[in-house]
Tab-separated table of C-alpha atoms in Angstrom:
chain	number	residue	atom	x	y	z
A	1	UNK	CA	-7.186	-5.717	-46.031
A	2	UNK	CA	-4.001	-3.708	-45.297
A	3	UNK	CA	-2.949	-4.056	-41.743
A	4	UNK	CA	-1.386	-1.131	-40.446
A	5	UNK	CA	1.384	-1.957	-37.307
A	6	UNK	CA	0.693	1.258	-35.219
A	7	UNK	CA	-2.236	1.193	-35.138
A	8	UNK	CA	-3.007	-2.348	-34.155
A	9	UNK	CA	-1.342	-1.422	-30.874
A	10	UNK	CA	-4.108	0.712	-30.403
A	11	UNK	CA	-7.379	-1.064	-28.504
A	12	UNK	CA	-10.695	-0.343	-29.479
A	13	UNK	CA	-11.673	3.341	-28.013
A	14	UNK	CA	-13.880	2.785	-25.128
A	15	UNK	CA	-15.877	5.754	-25.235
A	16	UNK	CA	-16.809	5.678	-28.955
A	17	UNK	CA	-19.741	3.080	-27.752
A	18	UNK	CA	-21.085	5.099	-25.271
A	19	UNK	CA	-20.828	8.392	-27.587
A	20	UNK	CA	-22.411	6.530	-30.132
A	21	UNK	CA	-25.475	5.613	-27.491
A	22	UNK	CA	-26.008	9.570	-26.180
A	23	UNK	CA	-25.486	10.351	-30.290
A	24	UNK	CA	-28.219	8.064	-31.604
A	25	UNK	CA	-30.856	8.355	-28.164
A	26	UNK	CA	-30.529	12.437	-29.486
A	27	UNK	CA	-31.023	12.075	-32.916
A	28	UNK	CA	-33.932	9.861	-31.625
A	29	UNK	CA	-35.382	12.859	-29.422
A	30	UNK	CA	-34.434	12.090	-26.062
A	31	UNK	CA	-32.919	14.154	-24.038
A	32	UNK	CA	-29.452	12.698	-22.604
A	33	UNK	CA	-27.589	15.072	-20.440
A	34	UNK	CA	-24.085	14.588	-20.880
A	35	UNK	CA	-21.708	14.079	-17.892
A	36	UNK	CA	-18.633	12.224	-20.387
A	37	UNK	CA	-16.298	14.285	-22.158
A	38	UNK	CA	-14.541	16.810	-20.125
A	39	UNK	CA	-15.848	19.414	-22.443
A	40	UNK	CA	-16.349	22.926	-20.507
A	41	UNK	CA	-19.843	24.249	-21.386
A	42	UNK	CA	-19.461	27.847	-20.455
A	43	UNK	CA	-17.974	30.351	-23.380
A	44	UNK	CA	-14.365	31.941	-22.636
A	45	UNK	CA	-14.339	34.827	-21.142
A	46	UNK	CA	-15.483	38.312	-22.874
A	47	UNK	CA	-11.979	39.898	-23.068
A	48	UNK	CA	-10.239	37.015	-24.384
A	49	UNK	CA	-12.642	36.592	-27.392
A	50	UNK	CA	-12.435	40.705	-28.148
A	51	UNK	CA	-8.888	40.294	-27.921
A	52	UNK	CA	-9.291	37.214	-30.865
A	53	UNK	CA	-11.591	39.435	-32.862
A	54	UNK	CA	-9.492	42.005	-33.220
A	55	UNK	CA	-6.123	39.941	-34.004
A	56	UNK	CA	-7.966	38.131	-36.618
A	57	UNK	CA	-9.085	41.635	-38.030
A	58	UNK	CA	-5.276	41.633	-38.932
A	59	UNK	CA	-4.050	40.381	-42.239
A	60	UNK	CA	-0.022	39.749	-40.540
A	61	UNK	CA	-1.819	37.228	-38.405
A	62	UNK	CA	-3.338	35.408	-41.070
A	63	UNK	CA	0.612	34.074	-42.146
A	64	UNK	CA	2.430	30.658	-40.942
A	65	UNK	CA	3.295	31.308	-37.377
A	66	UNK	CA	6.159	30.278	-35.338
A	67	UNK	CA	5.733	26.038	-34.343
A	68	UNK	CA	7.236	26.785	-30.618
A	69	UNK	CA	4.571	30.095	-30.187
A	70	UNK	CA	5.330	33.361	-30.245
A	71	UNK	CA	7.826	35.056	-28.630
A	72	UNK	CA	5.551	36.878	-26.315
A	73	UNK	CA	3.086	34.229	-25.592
A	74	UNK	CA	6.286	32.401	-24.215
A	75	UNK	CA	7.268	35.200	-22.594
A	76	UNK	CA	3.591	35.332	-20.765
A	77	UNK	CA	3.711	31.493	-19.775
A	78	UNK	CA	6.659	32.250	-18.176
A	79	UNK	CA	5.672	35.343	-16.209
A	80	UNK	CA	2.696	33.129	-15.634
A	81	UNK	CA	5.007	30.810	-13.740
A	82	UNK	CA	6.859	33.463	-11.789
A	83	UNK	CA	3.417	34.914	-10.732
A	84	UNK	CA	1.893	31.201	-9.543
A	85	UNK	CA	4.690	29.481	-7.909
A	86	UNK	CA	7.590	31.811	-8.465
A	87	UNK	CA	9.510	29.670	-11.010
A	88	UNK	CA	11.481	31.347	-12.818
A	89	UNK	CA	11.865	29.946	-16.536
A	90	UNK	CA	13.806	31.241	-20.072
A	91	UNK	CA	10.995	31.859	-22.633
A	92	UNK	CA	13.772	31.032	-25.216
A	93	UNK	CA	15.105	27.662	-24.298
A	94	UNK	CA	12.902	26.521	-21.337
A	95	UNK	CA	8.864	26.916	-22.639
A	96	UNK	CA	7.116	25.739	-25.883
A	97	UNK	CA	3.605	26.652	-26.962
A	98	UNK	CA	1.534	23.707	-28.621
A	99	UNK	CA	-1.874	22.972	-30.228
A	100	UNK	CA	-2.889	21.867	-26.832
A	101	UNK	CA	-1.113	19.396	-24.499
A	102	UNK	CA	-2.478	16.672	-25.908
A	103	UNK	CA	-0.932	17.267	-29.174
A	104	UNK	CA	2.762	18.511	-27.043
A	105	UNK	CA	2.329	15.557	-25.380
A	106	UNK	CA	2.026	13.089	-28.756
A	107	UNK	CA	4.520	14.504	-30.280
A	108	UNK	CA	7.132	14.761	-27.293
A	109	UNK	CA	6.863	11.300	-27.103
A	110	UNK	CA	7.447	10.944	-30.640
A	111	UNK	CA	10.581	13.102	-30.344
A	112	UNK	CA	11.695	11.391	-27.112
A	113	UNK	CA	10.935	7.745	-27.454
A	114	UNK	CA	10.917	4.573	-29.812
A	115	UNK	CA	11.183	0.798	-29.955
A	116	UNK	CA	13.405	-0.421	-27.285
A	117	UNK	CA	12.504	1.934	-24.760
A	118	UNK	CA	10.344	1.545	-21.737
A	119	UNK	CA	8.320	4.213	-20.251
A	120	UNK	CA	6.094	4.165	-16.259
A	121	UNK	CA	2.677	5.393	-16.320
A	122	UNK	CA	0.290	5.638	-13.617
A	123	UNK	CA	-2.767	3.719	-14.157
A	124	UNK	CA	-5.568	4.380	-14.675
A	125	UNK	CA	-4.718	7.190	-16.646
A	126	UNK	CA	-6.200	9.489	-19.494
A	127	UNK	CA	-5.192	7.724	-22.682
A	128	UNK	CA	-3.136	9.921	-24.739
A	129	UNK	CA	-0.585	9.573	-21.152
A	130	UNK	CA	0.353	5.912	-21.654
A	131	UNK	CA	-0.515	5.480	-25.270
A	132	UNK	CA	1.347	8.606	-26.709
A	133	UNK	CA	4.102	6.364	-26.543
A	134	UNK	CA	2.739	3.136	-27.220
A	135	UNK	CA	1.879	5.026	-30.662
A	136	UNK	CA	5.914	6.260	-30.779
A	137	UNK	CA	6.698	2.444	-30.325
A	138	UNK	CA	7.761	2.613	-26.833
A	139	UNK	CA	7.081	-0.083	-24.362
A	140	UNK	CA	4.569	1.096	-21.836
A	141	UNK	CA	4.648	-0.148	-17.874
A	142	UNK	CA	1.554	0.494	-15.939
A	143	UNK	CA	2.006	1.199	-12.308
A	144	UNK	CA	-1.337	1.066	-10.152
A	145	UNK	CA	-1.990	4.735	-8.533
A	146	UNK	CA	-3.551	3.263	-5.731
A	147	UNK	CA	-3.040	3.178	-3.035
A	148	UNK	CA	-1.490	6.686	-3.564
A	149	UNK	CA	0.123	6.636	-0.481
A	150	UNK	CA	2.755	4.206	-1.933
A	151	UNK	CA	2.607	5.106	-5.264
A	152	UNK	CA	6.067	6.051	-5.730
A	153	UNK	CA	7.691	2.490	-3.941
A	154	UNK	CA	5.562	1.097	-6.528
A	155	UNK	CA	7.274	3.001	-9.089
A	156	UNK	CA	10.762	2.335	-7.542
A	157	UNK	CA	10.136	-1.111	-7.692
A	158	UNK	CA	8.610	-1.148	-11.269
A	159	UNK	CA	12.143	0.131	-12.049
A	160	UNK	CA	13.905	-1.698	-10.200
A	161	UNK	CA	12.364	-4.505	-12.059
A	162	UNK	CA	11.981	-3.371	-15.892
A	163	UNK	CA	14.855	-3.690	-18.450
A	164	UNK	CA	16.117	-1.774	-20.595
A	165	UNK	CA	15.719	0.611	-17.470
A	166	UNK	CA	12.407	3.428	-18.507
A	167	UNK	CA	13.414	6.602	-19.691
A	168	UNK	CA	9.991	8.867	-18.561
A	169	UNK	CA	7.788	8.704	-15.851
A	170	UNK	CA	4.529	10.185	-16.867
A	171	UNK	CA	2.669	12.065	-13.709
A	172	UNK	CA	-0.695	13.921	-13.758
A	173	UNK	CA	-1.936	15.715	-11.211
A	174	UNK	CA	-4.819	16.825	-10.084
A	175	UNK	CA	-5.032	13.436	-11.516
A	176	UNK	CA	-7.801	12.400	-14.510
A	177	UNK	CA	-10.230	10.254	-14.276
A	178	UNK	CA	-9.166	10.107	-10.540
A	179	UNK	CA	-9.046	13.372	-9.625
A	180	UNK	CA	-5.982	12.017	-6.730
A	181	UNK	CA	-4.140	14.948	-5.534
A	182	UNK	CA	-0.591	15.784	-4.240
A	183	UNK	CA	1.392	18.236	-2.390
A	184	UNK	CA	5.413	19.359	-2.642
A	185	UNK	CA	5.955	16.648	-0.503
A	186	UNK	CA	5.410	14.352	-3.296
A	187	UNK	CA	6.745	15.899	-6.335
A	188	UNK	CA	10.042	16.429	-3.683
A	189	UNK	CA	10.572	12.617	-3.252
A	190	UNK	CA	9.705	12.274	-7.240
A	191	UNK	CA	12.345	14.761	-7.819
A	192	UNK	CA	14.618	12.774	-5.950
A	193	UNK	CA	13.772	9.456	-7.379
A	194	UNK	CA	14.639	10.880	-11.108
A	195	UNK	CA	17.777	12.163	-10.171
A	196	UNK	CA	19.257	9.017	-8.594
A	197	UNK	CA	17.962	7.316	-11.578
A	198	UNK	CA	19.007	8.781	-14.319
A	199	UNK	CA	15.169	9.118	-15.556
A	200	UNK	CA	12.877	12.269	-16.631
A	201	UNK	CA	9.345	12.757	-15.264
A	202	UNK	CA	6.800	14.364	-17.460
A	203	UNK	CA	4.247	15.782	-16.211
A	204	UNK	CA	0.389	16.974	-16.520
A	205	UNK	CA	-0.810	19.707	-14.822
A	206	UNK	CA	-4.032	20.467	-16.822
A	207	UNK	CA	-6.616	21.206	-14.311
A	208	UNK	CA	-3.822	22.955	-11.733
A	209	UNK	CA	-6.357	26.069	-11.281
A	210	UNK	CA	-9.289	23.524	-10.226
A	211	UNK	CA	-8.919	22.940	-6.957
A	212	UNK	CA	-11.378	23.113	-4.405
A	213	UNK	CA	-11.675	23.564	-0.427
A	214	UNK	CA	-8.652	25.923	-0.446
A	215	UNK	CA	-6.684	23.486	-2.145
A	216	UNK	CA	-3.585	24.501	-4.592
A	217	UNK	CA	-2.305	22.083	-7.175
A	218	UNK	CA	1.204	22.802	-7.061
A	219	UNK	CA	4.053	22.546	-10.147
A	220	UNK	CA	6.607	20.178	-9.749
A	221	UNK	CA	8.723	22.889	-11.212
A	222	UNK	CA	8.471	24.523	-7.690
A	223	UNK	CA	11.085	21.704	-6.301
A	224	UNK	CA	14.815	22.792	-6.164
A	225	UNK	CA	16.593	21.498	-9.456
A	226	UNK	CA	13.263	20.250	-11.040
A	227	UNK	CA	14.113	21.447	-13.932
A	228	UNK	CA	17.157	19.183	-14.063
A	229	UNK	CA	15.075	16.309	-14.772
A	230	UNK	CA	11.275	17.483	-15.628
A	231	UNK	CA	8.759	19.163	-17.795
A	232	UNK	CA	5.354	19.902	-17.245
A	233	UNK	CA	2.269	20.451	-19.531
A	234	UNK	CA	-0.272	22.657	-18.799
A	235	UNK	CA	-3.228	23.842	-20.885
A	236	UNK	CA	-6.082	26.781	-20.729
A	237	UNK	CA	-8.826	24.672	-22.032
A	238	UNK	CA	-9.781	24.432	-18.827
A	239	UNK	CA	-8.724	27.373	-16.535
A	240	UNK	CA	-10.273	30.061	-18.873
A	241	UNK	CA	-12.673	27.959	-20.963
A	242	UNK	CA	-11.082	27.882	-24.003
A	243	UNK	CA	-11.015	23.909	-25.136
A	244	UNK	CA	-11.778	24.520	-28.691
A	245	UNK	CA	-9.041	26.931	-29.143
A	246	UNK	CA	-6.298	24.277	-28.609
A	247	UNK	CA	-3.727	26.604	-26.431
A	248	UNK	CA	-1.505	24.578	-24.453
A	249	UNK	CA	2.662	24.596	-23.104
A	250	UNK	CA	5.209	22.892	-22.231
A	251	UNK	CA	7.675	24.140	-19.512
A	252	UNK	CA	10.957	23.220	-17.652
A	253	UNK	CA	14.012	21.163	-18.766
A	254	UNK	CA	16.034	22.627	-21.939
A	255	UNK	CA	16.530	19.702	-23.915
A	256	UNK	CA	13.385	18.136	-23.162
A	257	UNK	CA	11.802	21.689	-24.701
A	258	UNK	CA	14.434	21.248	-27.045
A	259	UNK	CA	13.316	18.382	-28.378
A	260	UNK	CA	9.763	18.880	-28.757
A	261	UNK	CA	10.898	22.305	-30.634
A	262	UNK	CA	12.384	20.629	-32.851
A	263	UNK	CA	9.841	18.094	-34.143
A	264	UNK	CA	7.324	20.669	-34.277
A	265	UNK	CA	9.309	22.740	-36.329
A	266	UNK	CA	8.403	19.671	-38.977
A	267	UNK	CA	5.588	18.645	-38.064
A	268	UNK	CA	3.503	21.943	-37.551
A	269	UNK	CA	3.494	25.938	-38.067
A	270	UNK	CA	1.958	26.305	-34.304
A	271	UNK	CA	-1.539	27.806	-33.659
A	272	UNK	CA	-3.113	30.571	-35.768
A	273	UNK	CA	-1.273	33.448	-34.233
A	274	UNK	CA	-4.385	35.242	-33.519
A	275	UNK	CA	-5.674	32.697	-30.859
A	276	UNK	CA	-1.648	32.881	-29.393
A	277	UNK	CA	-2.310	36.927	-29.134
A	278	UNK	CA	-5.754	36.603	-27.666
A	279	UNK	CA	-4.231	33.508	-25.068
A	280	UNK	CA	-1.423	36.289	-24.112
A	281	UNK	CA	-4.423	38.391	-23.004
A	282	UNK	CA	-5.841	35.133	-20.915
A	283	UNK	CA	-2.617	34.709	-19.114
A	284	UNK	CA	-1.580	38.567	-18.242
A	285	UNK	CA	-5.231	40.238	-18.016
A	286	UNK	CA	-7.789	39.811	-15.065
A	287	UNK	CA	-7.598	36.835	-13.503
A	288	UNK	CA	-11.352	37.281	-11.703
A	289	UNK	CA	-12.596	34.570	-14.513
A	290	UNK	CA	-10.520	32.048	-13.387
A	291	UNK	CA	-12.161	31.931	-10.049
A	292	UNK	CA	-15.747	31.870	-11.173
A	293	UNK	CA	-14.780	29.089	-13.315
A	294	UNK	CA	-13.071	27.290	-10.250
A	295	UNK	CA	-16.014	28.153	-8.245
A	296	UNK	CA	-18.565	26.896	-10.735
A	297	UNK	CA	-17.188	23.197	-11.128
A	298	UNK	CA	-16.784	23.299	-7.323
A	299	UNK	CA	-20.535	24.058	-6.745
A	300	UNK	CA	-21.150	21.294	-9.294
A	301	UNK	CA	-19.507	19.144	-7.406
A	302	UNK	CA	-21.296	19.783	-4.384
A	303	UNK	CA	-24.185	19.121	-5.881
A	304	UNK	CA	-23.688	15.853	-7.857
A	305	UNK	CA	-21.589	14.569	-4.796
A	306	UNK	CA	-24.353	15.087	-2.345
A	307	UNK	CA	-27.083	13.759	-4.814
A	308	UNK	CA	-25.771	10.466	-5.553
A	309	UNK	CA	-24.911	10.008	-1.751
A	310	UNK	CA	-28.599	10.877	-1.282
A	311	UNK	CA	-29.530	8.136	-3.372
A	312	UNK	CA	-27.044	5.222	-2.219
A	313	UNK	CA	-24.485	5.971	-4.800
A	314	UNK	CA	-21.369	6.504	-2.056
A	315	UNK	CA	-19.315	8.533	-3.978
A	316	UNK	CA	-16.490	10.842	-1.944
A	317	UNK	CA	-15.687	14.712	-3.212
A	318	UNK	CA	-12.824	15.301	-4.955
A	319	UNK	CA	-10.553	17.702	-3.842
A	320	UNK	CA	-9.935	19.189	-7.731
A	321	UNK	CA	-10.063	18.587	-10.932
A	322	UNK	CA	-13.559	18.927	-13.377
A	323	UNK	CA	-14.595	15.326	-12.520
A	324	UNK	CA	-15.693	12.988	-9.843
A	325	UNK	CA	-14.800	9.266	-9.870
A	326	UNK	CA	-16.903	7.037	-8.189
A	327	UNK	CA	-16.400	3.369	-7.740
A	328	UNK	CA	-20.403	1.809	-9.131
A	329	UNK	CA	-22.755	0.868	-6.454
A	330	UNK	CA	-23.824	-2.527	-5.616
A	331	UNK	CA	-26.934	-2.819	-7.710
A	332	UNK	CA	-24.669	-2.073	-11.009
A	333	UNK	CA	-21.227	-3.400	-9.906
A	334	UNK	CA	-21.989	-6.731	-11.252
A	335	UNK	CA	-21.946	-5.280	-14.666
A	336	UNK	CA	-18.795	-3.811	-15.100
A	337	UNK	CA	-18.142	-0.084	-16.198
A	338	UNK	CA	-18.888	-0.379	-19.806
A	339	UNK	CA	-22.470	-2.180	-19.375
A	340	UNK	CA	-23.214	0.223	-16.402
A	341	UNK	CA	-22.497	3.252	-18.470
A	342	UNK	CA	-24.470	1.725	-21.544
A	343	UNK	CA	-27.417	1.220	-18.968
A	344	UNK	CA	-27.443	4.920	-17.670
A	345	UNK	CA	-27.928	6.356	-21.016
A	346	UNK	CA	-30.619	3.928	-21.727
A	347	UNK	CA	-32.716	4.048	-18.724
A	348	UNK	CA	-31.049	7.623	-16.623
A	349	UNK	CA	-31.092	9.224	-19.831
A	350	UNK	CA	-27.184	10.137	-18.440
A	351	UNK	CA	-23.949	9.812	-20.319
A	352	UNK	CA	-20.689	8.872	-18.168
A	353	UNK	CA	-17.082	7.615	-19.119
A	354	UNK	CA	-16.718	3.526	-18.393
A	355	UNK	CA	-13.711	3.627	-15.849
A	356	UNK	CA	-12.328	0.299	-18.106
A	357	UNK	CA	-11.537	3.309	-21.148
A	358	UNK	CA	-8.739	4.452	-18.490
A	359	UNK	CA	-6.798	0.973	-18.393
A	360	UNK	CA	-7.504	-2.149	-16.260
A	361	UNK	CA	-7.285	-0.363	-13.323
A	362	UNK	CA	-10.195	1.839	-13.909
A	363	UNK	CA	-12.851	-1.530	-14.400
A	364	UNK	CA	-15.608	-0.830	-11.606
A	365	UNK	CA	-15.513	3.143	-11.708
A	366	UNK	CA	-17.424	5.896	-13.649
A	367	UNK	CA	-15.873	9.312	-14.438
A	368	UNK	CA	-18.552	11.816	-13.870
A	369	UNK	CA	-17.789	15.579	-15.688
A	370	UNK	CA	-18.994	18.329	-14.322
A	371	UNK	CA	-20.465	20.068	-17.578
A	372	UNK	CA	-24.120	20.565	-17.000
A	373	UNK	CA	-25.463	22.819	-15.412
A	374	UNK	CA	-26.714	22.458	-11.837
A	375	UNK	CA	-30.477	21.952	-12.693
A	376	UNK	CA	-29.362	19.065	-15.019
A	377	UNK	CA	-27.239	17.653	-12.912
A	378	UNK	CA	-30.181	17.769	-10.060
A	379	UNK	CA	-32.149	15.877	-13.363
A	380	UNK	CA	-29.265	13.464	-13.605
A	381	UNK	CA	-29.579	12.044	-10.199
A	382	UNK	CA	-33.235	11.864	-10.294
A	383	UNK	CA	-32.411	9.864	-14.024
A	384	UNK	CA	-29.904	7.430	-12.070
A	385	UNK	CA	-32.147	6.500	-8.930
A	386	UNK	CA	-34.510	4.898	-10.896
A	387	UNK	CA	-32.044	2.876	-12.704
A	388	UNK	CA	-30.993	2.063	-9.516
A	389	UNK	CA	-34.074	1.437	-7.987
A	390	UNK	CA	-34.791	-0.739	-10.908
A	391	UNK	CA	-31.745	-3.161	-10.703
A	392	UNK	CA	-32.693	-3.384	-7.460
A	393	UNK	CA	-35.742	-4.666	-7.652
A	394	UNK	CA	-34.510	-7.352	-10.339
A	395	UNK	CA	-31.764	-8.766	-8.197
């Protein structure tokens, strides 16, 4: 057998086995409602998909596009910017459209970083954070996120302590699985902290439009000379429901942009140009679906939040994000977060990501997603207090 060196850095992927479960209970009949994959149920709004339909009726849009995006889908994350936090950015040299951030975010790292070089990443973390670069070759330091409150002395010291010295920090807030939040405050003294070190923070603002309570992620472009040392991601997979249509940016410092430009001008032609045309219409027309998408996960989250409290699952509300992360009750915490997510799809007939698939860190949490419907996720609680009620009973 051929051994193949990147991807032996890779671990096994976590979630597969519980995928695998929900797959095979379905195929089997049973109905497994699916709280896992941060996969938005609803369909993107009306206008967005007329404005796709009749792009695509175009033959000119059927051609190689441009790898960065479109000149005026640049031009509309940009305005987009000015609108939401009044940053003002140059569609030419400071924003780059890509097949979704996850993709940007692979192949910035593969532009960016290589063997020798040492990167800080919060953990736990979504994987494609830390292991975009452990797939470029890069050297990957895990800093623990909690407690958040001196996450960033933890970071200072992590450098302080790592040689060669890193060359990213990777940030993402409204953080996933974790949902942790942040004001300006924070990304101020991160701001800071990259300047007198000579480092660049990247970061993730994916699920900036879902906050709850009143609460407004904010950019870390917003800070004074941000743009001296950061870029940020951002995405409208979930803001406008549009997953499966792979739109996603990258915004902020020129040669950071730079260099992503130019390895997706090799690697890639960019997105068919009649999704860019139709995500132009997402990002300057009415902005009244944004809200009831907000509002939707937030009622979701009331509900899921107060049933498993209802049921001795202590789980706290998250102030944003599509998710809630709770650490496992007593009654499954002996099992770890792999076995306890393998026993909720057998007996609660519920799917959930193991916290372990995040790093280390994330061993003795779930990741709940808020992608059912409320009904289901009323039927999902019901489904876990009788797994609960049934380890219970065996201790």
């Amino acid at each position: 057998m051929h051994s193949f060196e990147r991807l032996n850095r890779l671990p096994p992927y976590v979630f597969s086995v519980v995928n695998d479960l929900m797959f095979t209970a379905r195929r089997n009949g049973e109905d497994i409602i699916n709280l896992g994959m941060g996969n938005p149920d609803q369909p993107t709004p009306a206008h967005i998909v007329e404005k796709l339909n009749e792009a695509s009726q175009k033959g000119v849009n059927h051609r190689y596009s441009a790898s960065k995006g479109i000149a005026k889908l640049r031009l509309a994350v940009c305005d987009w910017y000015e609108r939401k936090f009044s940053v003002t950015l140059d569609p030419n040299t400071e924003a780059v459209a890509t097949i979704g951030s996850k993709e940007g975010l692979a192949h910035l790292a593969l532009a960016v970083s290589g063997p020798g070089d040492t990167i800080l990443c919060s953990t736990p973390a979504y994987p494609i954070h830390p292991y975009a670069f452990v797939i470029a070759g890069a050297q990957v330091i895990h800093v623990h996120l909690f407690p958040q409150e001196s996450f960033l002395q933890r970071i200072a010291e992590a450098y302080r302590n790592t040689h060669p010295k890193p060359k990213f920090l990777v940030l993402n807030y409204p953080n996933n699985p974790t949902t942790a939040t942040v004001g300006l405050e924070f990304f101020e003294e991160a701001v800071a902290f990259a300047k007198a070190n000579d480092i660049y923070i990247i970061h993730d603002l994916a699920y900036g439009d879902l906050g709850f309570n009143g609460y407004q992620a904010p950019s870390i472009l917003q800070i004074p000379g941000a743009k001296d040392v950061a870029v940020e991601f951002s995405t409208l997979s979930k803001s406008y429901n549009m997953a499966g249509w792979r739109v996603g940016f990258c915004v902020g410092n020129r040669e950071i942009v730079g260099a992503l430009v130019k390895i997706k001008s090799y690697l890639d032609y960019g997105m068919f140009q009649a999704i860019q045309i139709a995500a132009i219409a997402a990002l300057n027309g009415p902005q009244e679906c944004v809200e009831e998408i907000r509002a939707t996960y937030e009622s979701r989250r009331n509900v899921l939040v107060e049933g498993l409290n209802k049921i001795g699952w202590r789980t706290e509300a998250p102030q944003a994000s599509m998710f809630v992360w709770s650490q496992l009750p007593e009654p499954l915490h002996a099992l770890g977060s792999l076995e306890a997510a393998k026993r909720l799809v057998a007996g609660a007939k519920v799917a959930v990501s193991p916290g372990i698939g995040f790093g280390d860190a994330g061993e003795g949490f779930v990741r709940f997603a808020l992608i059912e419907n409320e009904e289901r996720i009323r039927q999902a609680v019901r489904g876990i207090r009788s797994v609960l009620t049934s380890a219970e009973g065996g201790r």
